Amino acid sequence: MTREVTFSKAVNEAIAEEMRRDKSVFLMGEDVAEAGTPFKVLSGLVEEFGTDRVLDTPISEPGFMGIAIGAAMTGSRPIVDLMFGDFLYLVMDQLCNQAAKTHYMSGGKLNVPLVLRTNLGATRRSGAQHSQSLHALVAHIPGLQVALPSSAFAAKGLLKTAVRNDNPVVIFEDKLMYQEKGPVPEGEYQIPFGEAEILREGEHVTLVGTSSMVQVCGEAAEILDDDGISAEVIDPRTIVPLDEQTILDSVKKTSRAVVVDEGHRNFGVTAEIASRISEKAFYYLDAPVIRLGAMDVPVPFSPALEDLTVPTPESVADMARRICHGEHVHGA
Amino acid sequence: MAHEVLMPALGMAQDSGVIVAWHKSVGDHVKAGELLMEVETDKAVMEVEAQTDGYLSEIFSGEGEDVPVGQAIAVIALTQDTPASGRPSAPQPAPVITPETGTAPADRPATASPPAARTEKPAGYRILASPKARSLAAERGLDLSRLVASGHPQPYHVADLDLLTDMEATTRVGAATATRASAPALALQNLFSWLETEIEQVPGAVLAAFAAASYRAAAEIGIVTVLVREPTRSTAVFVDPDRSGLAALVPTDTSSAPDLVLNDLTSERGTEFRPGEGSVPEFSVAFEGDRVVATLAATTVSLDDDQRFACLDDFVGRLDEPLRHLL
């Protein structure tokens, strides 16, 4: 049985189900118990599990991140709520120097089975310090796994997999998607890491989109349909590990790729995926691999300007159209 | 930074010009004022000079193409590795060059121009093509430089290979390569006048005899059948014309396939040469000012490069001193 639930509800269900299943799973972060987070994602959990397993913390991200890592090293499975993805900078030492390296530096004697839930996405009029998409920062660090759900279904399935994963996992949820409804099965399910989803099959161009950009790629594919261009849309779902094979197989079929991600374009996730395509499917390419990401500027507060900084279905379709028509897109 | 070479307006009422010959190839260094190409208008064949120093990085329009005035026909880049500009731009107001600046054909060097393969690829030049187009072309044995020579705009993608496949299909036995050379025309013109008034022999018959002799020497074959085409006459076939007396040179009725084709364009005002599309070697002869120009188009199957150069060299030698070879 499948019903329609919001992205927010799907996350809430995943946490509740995992906390019921495993007593070592607990939740901590700012405003998670009393307020249920600013996005109301966690509403109702403290009522069911009590303040011993749903912990409100002081406003000290490095502090509670350190506590969570210690708990994870000693047998608990914490889910940490980081209110905004932008606050990652505050927990970088705990996350990248401690959580990511403990298993390796202890010679495999210690695990850090921790989930850090946070978010990404602009166009919510939150200003430059609350609108960033920083998943590329943590994807760069060996030892961390990174999941990017793009629907209610993926949010629940990936979060449940993350809780049962013995590595530190960072999940980025799209802030704008919390109230969007999507089909979610009634029963138990998980989505394995490192398995991309082909949302739409096509022949002429592969659109690889992550997180918020999956929908954008889907809408771009609709636009391209009207031009007689058939686009294949792929959602990697996790960028660490990355399902390279599905992407390469698709590009070998279509000979063209546009990679779209909401992080800044420079040195970003799109660069990594595009360069793997160029390296491993080079002789199949009939056009340069195109990257589209957020403009390389701080996210503007002005709504009119903010909307210009992120890829849109129109901008994705435009680039796809140009490479399909054999235009000389970049300098040789 | 790249400089586009536009089709100049060489006359007051000129809409377009036919490119008669390129004197530079893609990749060549050019200096401002250096001869770049020859353009035929409705009045005359004019020489066009480069307007700037640089490297000829792209040629959009090949020999024989009729190009509107103001349209880009080539690009001169400042450096050898400057990326190509892509497609020719739309026609722009063209600089008017007065007829006085065009140099008369008589000023050209007196020696026969060195034979040069038309599709030769200069060193250091790279064709812009997608990796897939490149690997498919290699797999199918297609030569991307033919697309460059045809003026098809770069970069090339898989879709452009269809055009290339069609081009290869028209020539059937690989690509025909044309070689061109010239000699002073006076002796030949005198001979033609004499033939016409004294023995009423057509120029084509004598040219067929010369072509047969040159080809026989280069290709070492026994019987040479020559098909002569002349714009104002019906085609004629001569068997071993080089072994008949001048007066006895008469066309033969034969259905056998010719070994050679000779295009006699000496009565034509224009001098447009196109490489033959048939599988047999094709000579063309025309007058340009006070010189006689000959081209030989042949596939490598019928004549290899050395044979083609030798054959044309011999042929032009005969055109230079026709009486010596007739006697």
XYZ file of C-alpha atoms in Angstrom:
659
model
C 0.000 0.000 0.000
C 1.299 3.420 -0.936
C -0.050 6.710 0.296
C 0.908 10.336 -0.246
C 2.866 11.893 2.609
C 4.980 15.017 2.953
C 8.781 14.880 2.820
C 8.731 16.101 6.437
C 6.404 13.293 7.547
C 8.558 10.713 5.729
C 11.633 11.837 7.706
C 9.646 11.784 10.944
C 8.431 8.232 10.217
C 11.924 6.987 9.436
C 13.270 8.289 12.773
C 10.327 6.971 14.781
C 10.531 3.523 13.151
C 14.281 3.256 13.724
C 13.966 4.432 17.351
C 11.269 1.818 17.962
C 13.355 -0.886 16.338
C 16.664 -0.114 18.064
C 16.935 1.270 21.634
C 20.460 2.572 20.941
C 19.102 5.144 18.442
C 18.532 8.599 19.932
C 17.978 12.115 18.650
C 19.709 15.364 19.631
C 20.003 18.963 18.455
C 18.743 22.500 18.906
C 14.967 22.775 19.436
C 14.325 19.146 18.461
C 12.204 18.268 21.524
C 10.193 21.313 22.577
C 9.829 22.973 19.191
C 10.206 19.969 16.878
C 12.736 22.023 14.841
C 11.941 25.247 12.975
C 10.663 23.130 10.082
C 8.395 21.014 12.352
C 9.965 17.863 10.956
C 10.338 16.198 14.347
C 6.950 17.093 15.861
C 5.527 14.381 18.117
C 8.746 12.436 18.651
C 9.426 13.728 22.159
C 5.902 12.701 23.177
C 6.547 9.103 22.111
C 10.189 8.664 23.142
C 10.608 11.123 26.030
C 13.360 13.615 26.764
C 15.894 10.847 27.446
C 15.955 9.915 23.759
C 15.002 13.278 22.194
C 17.526 15.760 23.593
C 17.406 19.535 23.271
C 20.941 20.933 23.321
C 22.413 24.365 24.046
C 23.268 26.533 21.042
C 26.731 25.022 20.682
C 27.110 22.941 17.552
C 30.719 21.834 18.180
C 29.714 20.802 21.705
C 26.791 18.553 20.851
C 28.544 17.180 17.786
C 31.410 16.058 20.036
C 28.980 14.495 22.520
C 27.247 12.596 19.692
C 30.549 11.250 18.345
C 31.552 10.054 21.798
C 28.166 8.367 22.197
C 28.536 6.702 18.803
C 32.020 5.414 19.669
C 30.640 3.822 22.820
C 27.672 1.937 21.389
C 24.863 4.418 20.731
C 23.518 5.358 17.308
C 22.836 9.118 17.516
C 20.860 11.113 14.953
C 22.092 14.712 15.177
C 19.940 17.557 13.904
C 21.907 20.498 12.519
C 19.346 23.261 12.046
C 20.911 24.762 8.919
C 23.468 23.253 6.556
C 25.356 26.535 6.866
C 26.267 25.576 10.462
C 28.479 22.763 9.123
C 31.411 25.154 9.389
C 30.945 25.063 13.184
C 31.188 21.263 13.392
C 33.914 20.701 10.826
C 36.627 19.637 13.263
C 34.379 17.205 15.113
C 32.955 15.804 11.890
C 36.003 15.686 9.635
C 38.873 15.190 12.078
C 37.112 12.999 14.640
C 34.067 11.204 13.200
C 35.528 10.606 9.755
C 38.885 9.267 10.969
C 38.166 7.348 14.178
C 37.496 4.003 12.523
C 40.681 4.307 10.472
C 42.928 5.607 13.283
C 41.718 3.010 15.778
C 42.675 0.266 13.379
C 39.009 -0.667 12.982
C 38.419 -1.084 16.736
C 35.986 1.840 16.951
C 33.004 2.765 14.775
C 31.115 6.047 14.608
C 27.583 5.008 13.536
C 26.261 8.547 13.546
C 23.755 10.312 11.305
C 24.033 14.059 10.854
C 20.758 15.390 9.434
C 20.956 18.825 7.936
C 19.680 20.733 4.899
C 20.540 22.663 1.772
C 18.848 24.902 -0.769
C 18.382 28.549 -1.636
C 15.340 30.553 -2.786
C 13.823 30.527 0.695
C 14.721 34.189 1.320
C 16.974 33.248 4.240
C 20.056 35.270 3.337
C 23.628 34.308 2.565
C 24.297 32.510 5.900
C 21.204 30.271 5.845
C 20.898 29.313 2.186
C 24.046 27.421 1.270
C 24.337 23.937 -0.204
C 27.558 22.650 1.331
C 27.464 18.922 0.633
C 30.587 19.145 -1.534
C 32.595 20.103 1.581
C 31.864 16.852 3.386
C 31.842 14.675 0.269
C 35.492 15.642 -0.072
C 36.431 13.957 3.237
C 37.232 10.218 3.150
C 35.313 8.378 5.873
C 32.042 10.282 5.513
C 29.090 9.120 3.476
C 26.722 11.645 1.908
C 23.062 11.132 0.993
C 20.879 13.609 -0.926
C 17.196 12.583 -0.895
C 15.087 14.189 -3.617
C 11.601 12.968 -2.609
C 9.594 11.821 0.394
C 10.198 8.223 -0.669
C 13.967 8.732 -0.847
C 14.038 10.728 2.395
C 12.568 7.873 4.391
C 14.404 5.034 2.651
C 17.826 6.694 2.761
C 17.484 7.834 6.388
C 16.623 4.305 7.569
C 19.660 2.963 5.689
C 21.819 5.702 7.218
C 20.777 4.839 10.780
C 21.816 1.204 10.232
C 25.107 2.175 8.546
C 28.187 1.842 10.790
C 29.892 4.867 9.193
C 29.210 8.530 9.879
C 26.582 9.622 7.341
C 25.563 13.190 6.488
C 22.091 13.580 5.011
C 21.158 16.848 3.316
C 17.444 17.522 3.000
C 16.094 20.222 0.720
C 14.438 22.874 2.931
C 11.954 23.747 0.190
C 10.760 20.194 -0.144
C 9.588 19.586 3.451
C 5.926 20.312 2.664
C 5.877 18.487 -0.683
C 3.887 15.280 -0.831
C 4.967 12.127 -2.593
C 4.100 8.423 -2.665
C 5.578 6.457 0.257
C 4.840 2.773 0.917
C 3.109 1.832 4.171
C 5.527 -0.916 5.048
C 9.179 -1.196 5.878
C 11.716 -0.384 3.123
C 15.243 0.920 2.786
C 17.133 2.429 -0.137
C 20.677 1.085 -0.487
C 23.536 3.590 -0.743
C 25.407 3.800 -4.044
C 22.427 2.949 -6.239
C 21.290 5.692 -8.566
C 17.724 5.896 -9.783
C 16.829 6.380 -13.430
C 13.717 8.545 -13.187
C 13.144 8.800 -16.887
C 14.693 7.010 -19.825
C 15.923 8.944 -22.843
C 18.155 8.715 -25.879
C 19.762 12.063 -26.637
C 21.121 13.534 -23.414
C 21.654 12.443 -19.803
C 20.611 14.913 -17.100
C 22.223 14.043 -13.768
C 20.530 15.950 -10.951
C 20.994 15.817 -7.187
C 18.610 16.713 -4.377
C 16.639 19.859 -5.290
C 17.889 19.659 -8.870
C 16.267 16.292 -9.606
C 12.886 17.975 -10.030
C 14.509 20.724 -12.078
C 15.996 18.095 -14.406
C 12.631 16.336 -14.644
C 10.930 19.563 -15.696
C 13.764 20.315 -18.121
C 13.174 16.894 -19.693
C 9.515 17.834 -20.235
C 10.564 21.047 -21.982
C 13.050 19.140 -24.145
C 10.355 16.651 -25.114
C 8.584 19.457 -26.968
C 11.748 20.038 -28.992
C 11.975 16.368 -29.904
C 14.923 15.807 -27.567
C 14.580 12.787 -25.349
C 16.407 13.234 -22.033
C 17.333 10.577 -19.500
C 17.149 11.798 -15.894
C 19.336 10.218 -13.229
C 19.352 10.845 -9.475
C 22.495 9.426 -7.840
C 20.718 9.587 -4.411
C 24.056 9.242 -2.594
C 27.160 11.056 -3.835
C 29.403 9.079 -1.428
C 29.281 6.296 -2.448
C 28.502 7.317 -6.030
C 26.857 4.939 -8.482
C 29.233 5.718 -11.298
C 28.167 2.762 -13.418
C 24.565 3.846 -13.925
C 25.727 7.320 -14.971
C 28.399 5.998 -17.327
C 26.043 3.462 -18.914
C 23.557 6.225 -19.574
C 26.117 8.604 -21.067
C 27.529 5.849 -23.256
C 24.025 5.501 -24.647
C 23.193 9.212 -25.068
C 26.732 10.597 -25.752
C 25.886 13.822 -23.908
C 25.553 14.871 -20.281
C 24.478 17.862 -18.231
C 25.223 17.603 -14.491
C 23.125 19.810 -12.206
C 23.584 20.439 -8.477
C 22.627 23.305 -6.204
C 26.082 23.728 -4.673
C 28.362 26.424 -6.076
C 29.642 25.395 -9.468
C 33.341 25.944 -8.763
C 35.079 22.878 -7.309
C 31.692 21.299 -6.706
C 29.823 18.007 -6.946
C 29.112 18.641 -10.626
C 32.844 18.935 -11.296
C 33.466 15.527 -9.728
C 30.703 13.769 -11.645
C 31.497 15.542 -14.924
C 35.163 14.678 -14.730
C 34.416 11.014 -14.040
C 32.235 10.990 -17.153
C 34.973 12.660 -19.169
C 37.586 10.225 -17.913
C 35.621 7.034 -18.206
C 33.236 7.640 -21.109
C 35.469 9.961 -23.152
C 35.261 8.074 -26.434
C 31.465 7.990 -26.220
C 31.048 11.756 -25.845
C 29.678 13.786 -28.727
C 29.676 17.051 -26.772
C 31.447 18.596 -23.786
C 30.001 17.549 -20.414
C 28.156 20.557 -19.029
C 28.027 21.555 -15.332
C 25.275 23.711 -13.906
C 25.324 24.812 -10.277
C 24.628 27.778 -8.083
C 26.323 30.963 -9.208
C 29.673 31.525 -7.506
C 28.441 34.349 -5.292
C 27.047 34.472 -1.745
C 23.317 33.716 -1.990
C 21.597 37.135 -2.283
C 18.827 38.149 0.119
C 16.935 39.985 -2.618
C 14.349 37.531 -3.969
C 14.802 38.764 -7.529
C 18.559 38.225 -7.342
C 18.379 34.997 -5.348
C 16.238 33.351 -8.005
C 18.874 34.120 -10.626
C 21.600 32.206 -8.805
C 20.230 28.678 -9.087
C 19.711 26.464 -12.157
C 16.150 26.371 -13.480
C 14.351 23.934 -15.789
C 14.752 26.520 -18.550
C 18.512 26.951 -18.082
C 19.049 23.181 -17.945
C 16.915 22.629 -21.057
C 18.741 25.419 -22.862
C 22.189 23.888 -22.299
C 20.924 20.414 -23.161
C 19.400 21.745 -26.376
C 22.621 23.480 -27.359
C 24.803 20.428 -26.969
C 22.218 18.257 -28.736
C 22.305 20.631 -31.699
C 26.080 20.408 -31.866
C 26.689 24.010 -30.939
C 30.207 25.063 -30.126
C 29.414 25.460 -26.442
C 32.834 26.214 -24.992
C 36.207 27.104 -26.395
C 38.044 24.125 -27.801
C 41.869 37.329 -31.115
C 41.122 36.265 -34.663
C 40.564 38.172 -37.874
C 37.795 37.041 -40.195
C 38.536 37.108 -43.896
C 35.428 38.318 -45.689
C 34.508 37.911 -49.336
C 35.496 41.368 -50.639
C 33.439 43.484 -52.984
C 35.841 43.717 -55.925
C 33.442 45.439 -58.253
C 30.700 48.023 -57.921
C 27.768 45.732 -58.721
C 29.093 42.469 -57.392
C 26.955 40.216 -55.172
C 29.265 37.261 -54.827
C 32.590 35.836 -55.898
C 33.837 32.387 -56.836
C 36.981 31.251 -55.048
C 39.273 30.135 -57.848
C 42.276 29.087 -55.806
C 43.596 29.186 -52.279
C 47.291 30.038 -52.081
C 47.458 29.240 -48.355
C 46.351 26.176 -46.437
C 44.899 25.905 -42.969
C 47.751 26.221 -40.469
C 49.962 28.341 -42.769
C 51.552 31.544 -41.526
C 50.431 34.590 -43.505
C 51.698 38.148 -43.617
C 49.630 41.227 -44.338
C 49.828 41.885 -48.074
C 50.646 38.281 -48.913
C 48.599 36.578 -51.637
C 45.826 34.599 -49.927
C 43.489 33.501 -52.700
C 42.074 34.291 -56.113
C 38.481 35.303 -56.575
C 36.567 35.347 -59.836
C 33.939 38.037 -60.258
C 31.756 38.609 -63.292
C 34.543 40.754 -64.730
C 37.875 39.225 -63.846
C 39.908 36.944 -61.650
C 41.379 39.042 -58.853
C 44.034 38.294 -56.308
C 43.097 38.897 -52.673
C 45.770 39.684 -50.109
C 45.770 39.007 -46.381
C 44.863 42.125 -44.375
C 46.711 41.058 -41.232
C 49.588 38.886 -39.989
C 48.777 35.553 -38.390
C 47.963 31.939 -39.039
C 45.213 30.794 -41.362
C 43.239 28.822 -38.768
C 40.088 27.962 -40.671
C 38.811 27.966 -44.241
C 35.047 27.959 -44.542
C 34.753 28.050 -48.328
C 36.770 25.874 -50.639
C 37.838 26.339 -54.241
C 34.940 26.568 -56.654
C 32.497 27.910 -54.084
C 30.410 30.962 -54.884
C 30.318 33.106 -51.727
C 28.158 36.196 -51.069
C 30.055 39.451 -50.569
C 30.686 40.131 -46.878
C 30.460 36.508 -45.763
C 33.349 35.113 -43.754
C 35.405 32.691 -45.834
C 38.354 32.123 -43.514
C 39.866 33.069 -40.170
C 43.351 34.399 -39.530
C 44.341 33.787 -35.901
C 47.133 35.622 -34.102
C 48.652 32.443 -32.742
C 48.920 29.007 -34.207
C 46.858 27.414 -31.465
C 44.087 30.018 -31.215
C 40.800 28.144 -31.022
C 38.757 28.268 -34.145
C 35.920 30.745 -34.122
C 33.255 28.224 -35.024
C 30.866 29.179 -37.750
C 31.210 31.787 -40.435
C 29.507 34.983 -39.467
C 26.578 36.434 -41.350
C 27.409 38.748 -44.229
C 28.792 42.111 -43.111
C 29.419 45.255 -45.097
C 32.510 44.358 -47.062
C 35.540 46.528 -47.608
C 35.599 47.622 -51.250
C 38.864 46.890 -52.982
C 39.363 48.859 -56.164
C 40.321 46.851 -59.246
C 43.747 48.588 -59.322
C 44.881 46.763 -56.185
C 44.262 43.394 -57.813
C 47.449 42.103 -59.340
C 47.315 40.873 -62.909
C 47.887 37.155 -63.384
C 50.995 37.992 -65.460
C 52.794 38.977 -62.258
C 52.713 35.473 -60.941
C 56.054 33.624 -60.751
C 57.045 32.252 -64.151
C 57.932 28.781 -62.937
C 55.304 26.120 -62.620
C 53.846 26.241 -59.121
C 55.070 23.273 -57.089
C 52.553 20.466 -57.081
C 50.749 20.330 -53.733
C 48.199 17.817 -52.584
C 44.899 19.565 -52.036
C 43.848 17.688 -48.912
C 47.251 17.827 -47.302
C 47.043 18.506 -43.553
C 49.659 20.966 -42.307
C 51.611 19.930 -39.225
C 50.381 21.316 -35.906
C 46.805 21.690 -37.108
C 44.051 19.930 -35.235
C 40.509 19.387 -36.481
C 37.835 20.172 -33.901
C 35.691 17.082 -33.459
C 33.958 15.357 -30.583
C 35.697 12.272 -29.191
C 32.829 10.111 -30.400
C 32.835 11.579 -33.908
C 36.587 11.059 -34.054
C 36.500 7.458 -32.918
C 33.564 6.582 -35.189
C 35.342 8.198 -38.138
C 38.433 6.116 -37.416
C 36.331 2.991 -37.087
C 34.580 3.591 -40.426
C 37.712 4.769 -42.231
C 36.354 8.279 -42.819
C 38.740 11.210 -43.226
C 37.598 14.293 -41.270
C 39.976 16.535 -43.209
C 37.660 16.119 -46.201
C 34.976 17.966 -44.241
C 37.488 20.746 -43.559
C 38.377 20.904 -47.261
C 34.701 21.130 -48.161
C 34.305 24.155 -45.886
C 31.860 22.421 -43.550
C 32.015 24.356 -40.247
C 33.740 22.849 -37.230
C 33.433 21.383 -34.626
C 32.282 18.064 -36.007
C 29.827 15.797 -34.242
C 28.467 12.357 -35.029
C 25.708 13.896 -37.184
C 28.344 15.441 -39.489
C 29.679 11.984 -40.311
C 26.600 11.356 -42.469
C 27.691 14.167 -44.757
C 31.191 12.746 -44.854
C 29.835 9.287 -45.673
C 27.893 10.795 -48.593
C 31.040 12.555 -49.806
C 33.011 9.324 -49.670
C 30.221 7.505 -51.504
C 30.274 9.964 -54.410
C 33.964 9.413 -55.005
C 33.612 5.629 -54.594
C 37.302 4.727 -54.773
C 38.740 6.860 -52.033
C 39.297 10.584 -52.383
C 40.480 12.094 -55.617
C 43.446 14.388 -55.097
C 43.971 17.257 -57.501
C 47.385 18.613 -58.414
C 47.874 21.813 -60.369
C 50.724 23.224 -62.428
C 51.171 25.852 -65.125
C 53.460 26.907 -67.989
C 53.691 29.847 -70.414
C 50.800 29.639 -72.870
C 52.247 31.280 -75.970
C 53.635 28.181 -77.725
C 50.451 26.233 -77.188
C 48.254 29.106 -78.342
C 50.339 29.424 -81.525
C 49.987 25.703 -82.142
C 46.220 25.860 -81.693
C 45.921 28.705 -84.216
C 48.009 26.769 -86.667
C 45.975 23.564 -86.167
C 42.754 25.399 -86.763
C 43.792 27.251 -89.897
C 46.114 24.714 -91.508
C 44.728 21.216 -90.790
C 41.395 21.898 -89.050
C 42.333 19.775 -86.078
C 40.684 20.484 -82.703
C 42.876 21.387 -79.690
C 41.313 18.561 -77.664
C 42.851 15.920 -79.921
C 46.367 17.240 -79.364
C 45.803 17.595 -75.637
C 44.491 14.011 -75.582
C 47.690 12.864 -77.267
C 49.822 14.685 -74.685
C 47.755 13.320 -71.785
C 47.950 9.780 -73.144
C 51.719 10.001 -73.536
C 52.217 11.395 -70.033
C 49.906 8.842 -68.506
C 51.473 5.958 -70.420
C 54.897 6.915 -69.069
C 53.688 7.233 -65.474
C 51.284 4.302 -65.269
C 53.085 1.984 -67.707
C 50.052 0.659 -69.543
C 49.616 -0.664 -73.080
C 46.553 0.882 -74.660
C 45.338 4.286 -73.503
C 41.742 5.332 -74.175
C 41.070 9.038 -73.618
C 37.656 10.659 -73.253
C 37.780 14.323 -74.264
C 35.233 16.763 -72.912
C 34.961 20.260 -74.335
C 32.120 22.586 -73.361
C 31.175 23.523 -76.916
C 31.515 20.083 -78.520
C 30.180 16.583 -77.934
C 32.499 14.203 -76.100
C 35.012 12.284 -78.184
C 37.030 9.148 -77.462
C 40.551 8.616 -78.745
C 42.440 5.322 -78.534
C 46.220 5.699 -78.256
C 46.129 9.284 -79.614
C 49.823 9.676 -78.815
C 50.664 7.008 -81.390
C 48.817 8.575 -84.361
C 50.044 11.253 -86.694
C 48.675 14.724 -86.128
C 46.409 14.650 -89.159
C 45.261 11.094 -88.448
C 43.995 11.962 -84.950
C 40.308 11.082 -85.200
C 37.817 10.042 -82.566
C 36.928 6.352 -82.320
C 33.545 4.725 -81.798
C 34.169 2.592 -78.766
C 32.062 1.595 -75.810
C 35.036 0.601 -73.675
C 35.546 2.599 -70.466
C 38.168 5.349 -70.811
C 41.477 5.161 -68.949
C 41.655 8.936 -68.769
C 39.382 11.949 -68.981
C 40.603 15.199 -70.490
C 38.657 18.412 -69.891
C 39.594 20.893 -72.599
C 38.676 24.264 -71.106
C 40.986 26.271 -73.380
C 38.064 27.905 -75.164
C 36.501 28.851 -71.798
C 36.891 32.254 -70.263
C 36.686 31.011 -66.690
C 39.192 28.716 -65.117
C 37.319 26.696 -62.601
C 38.824 23.386 -61.674
C 37.129 20.724 -59.652
C 38.695 17.395 -58.848
C 37.037 14.665 -60.848
C 34.516 12.503 -59.127
C 35.088 9.504 -61.359
C 37.477 6.694 -60.666
C 39.793 7.450 -63.611
C 42.443 10.189 -63.659
C 41.122 13.475 -64.993
C 43.221 16.172 -66.691
C 41.902 19.704 -67.097
C 43.574 22.353 -69.219
C 42.749 26.059 -69.346
C 44.356 29.395 -70.129
C 44.807 31.926 -67.374
C 46.168 35.194 -68.736
C 49.390 34.290 -70.545
C 49.765 30.945 -68.855
C 48.302 27.540 -69.433
C 47.186 25.801 -66.276
C 46.729 22.064 -65.969
C 45.269 20.031 -63.151
C 45.306 16.316 -62.652
C 42.765 14.772 -60.297
C 43.284 11.125 -59.476
C 42.549 8.718 -56.678
C 45.474 7.007 -55.032
C 44.120 3.748 -56.442
C 44.773 4.797 -60.031
C 47.929 6.899 -59.472
C 49.914 7.230 -56.294
C 51.267 10.644 -55.281
C 54.636 10.210 -57.000
C 53.025 8.966 -60.211
C 50.545 11.829 -60.194
C 53.244 14.460 -59.782
C 55.412 12.826 -62.457
C 52.500 12.519 -64.851
C 51.431 16.156 -64.454
C 55.030 17.367 -64.669
C 55.476 15.533 -67.955
C 52.148 16.827 -69.248
C 52.940 20.464 -68.434
C 56.333 20.005 -70.095
C 54.529 19.031 -73.303
C 52.199 22.045 -73.029
C 55.244 24.281 -72.595
C 56.993 22.981 -75.720
C 54.272 21.350 -77.809
C 56.093 21.364 -81.146
C 59.087 19.530 -79.746
C 56.853 16.737 -78.508
C 54.797 16.536 -81.666
C 57.786 16.230 -83.935
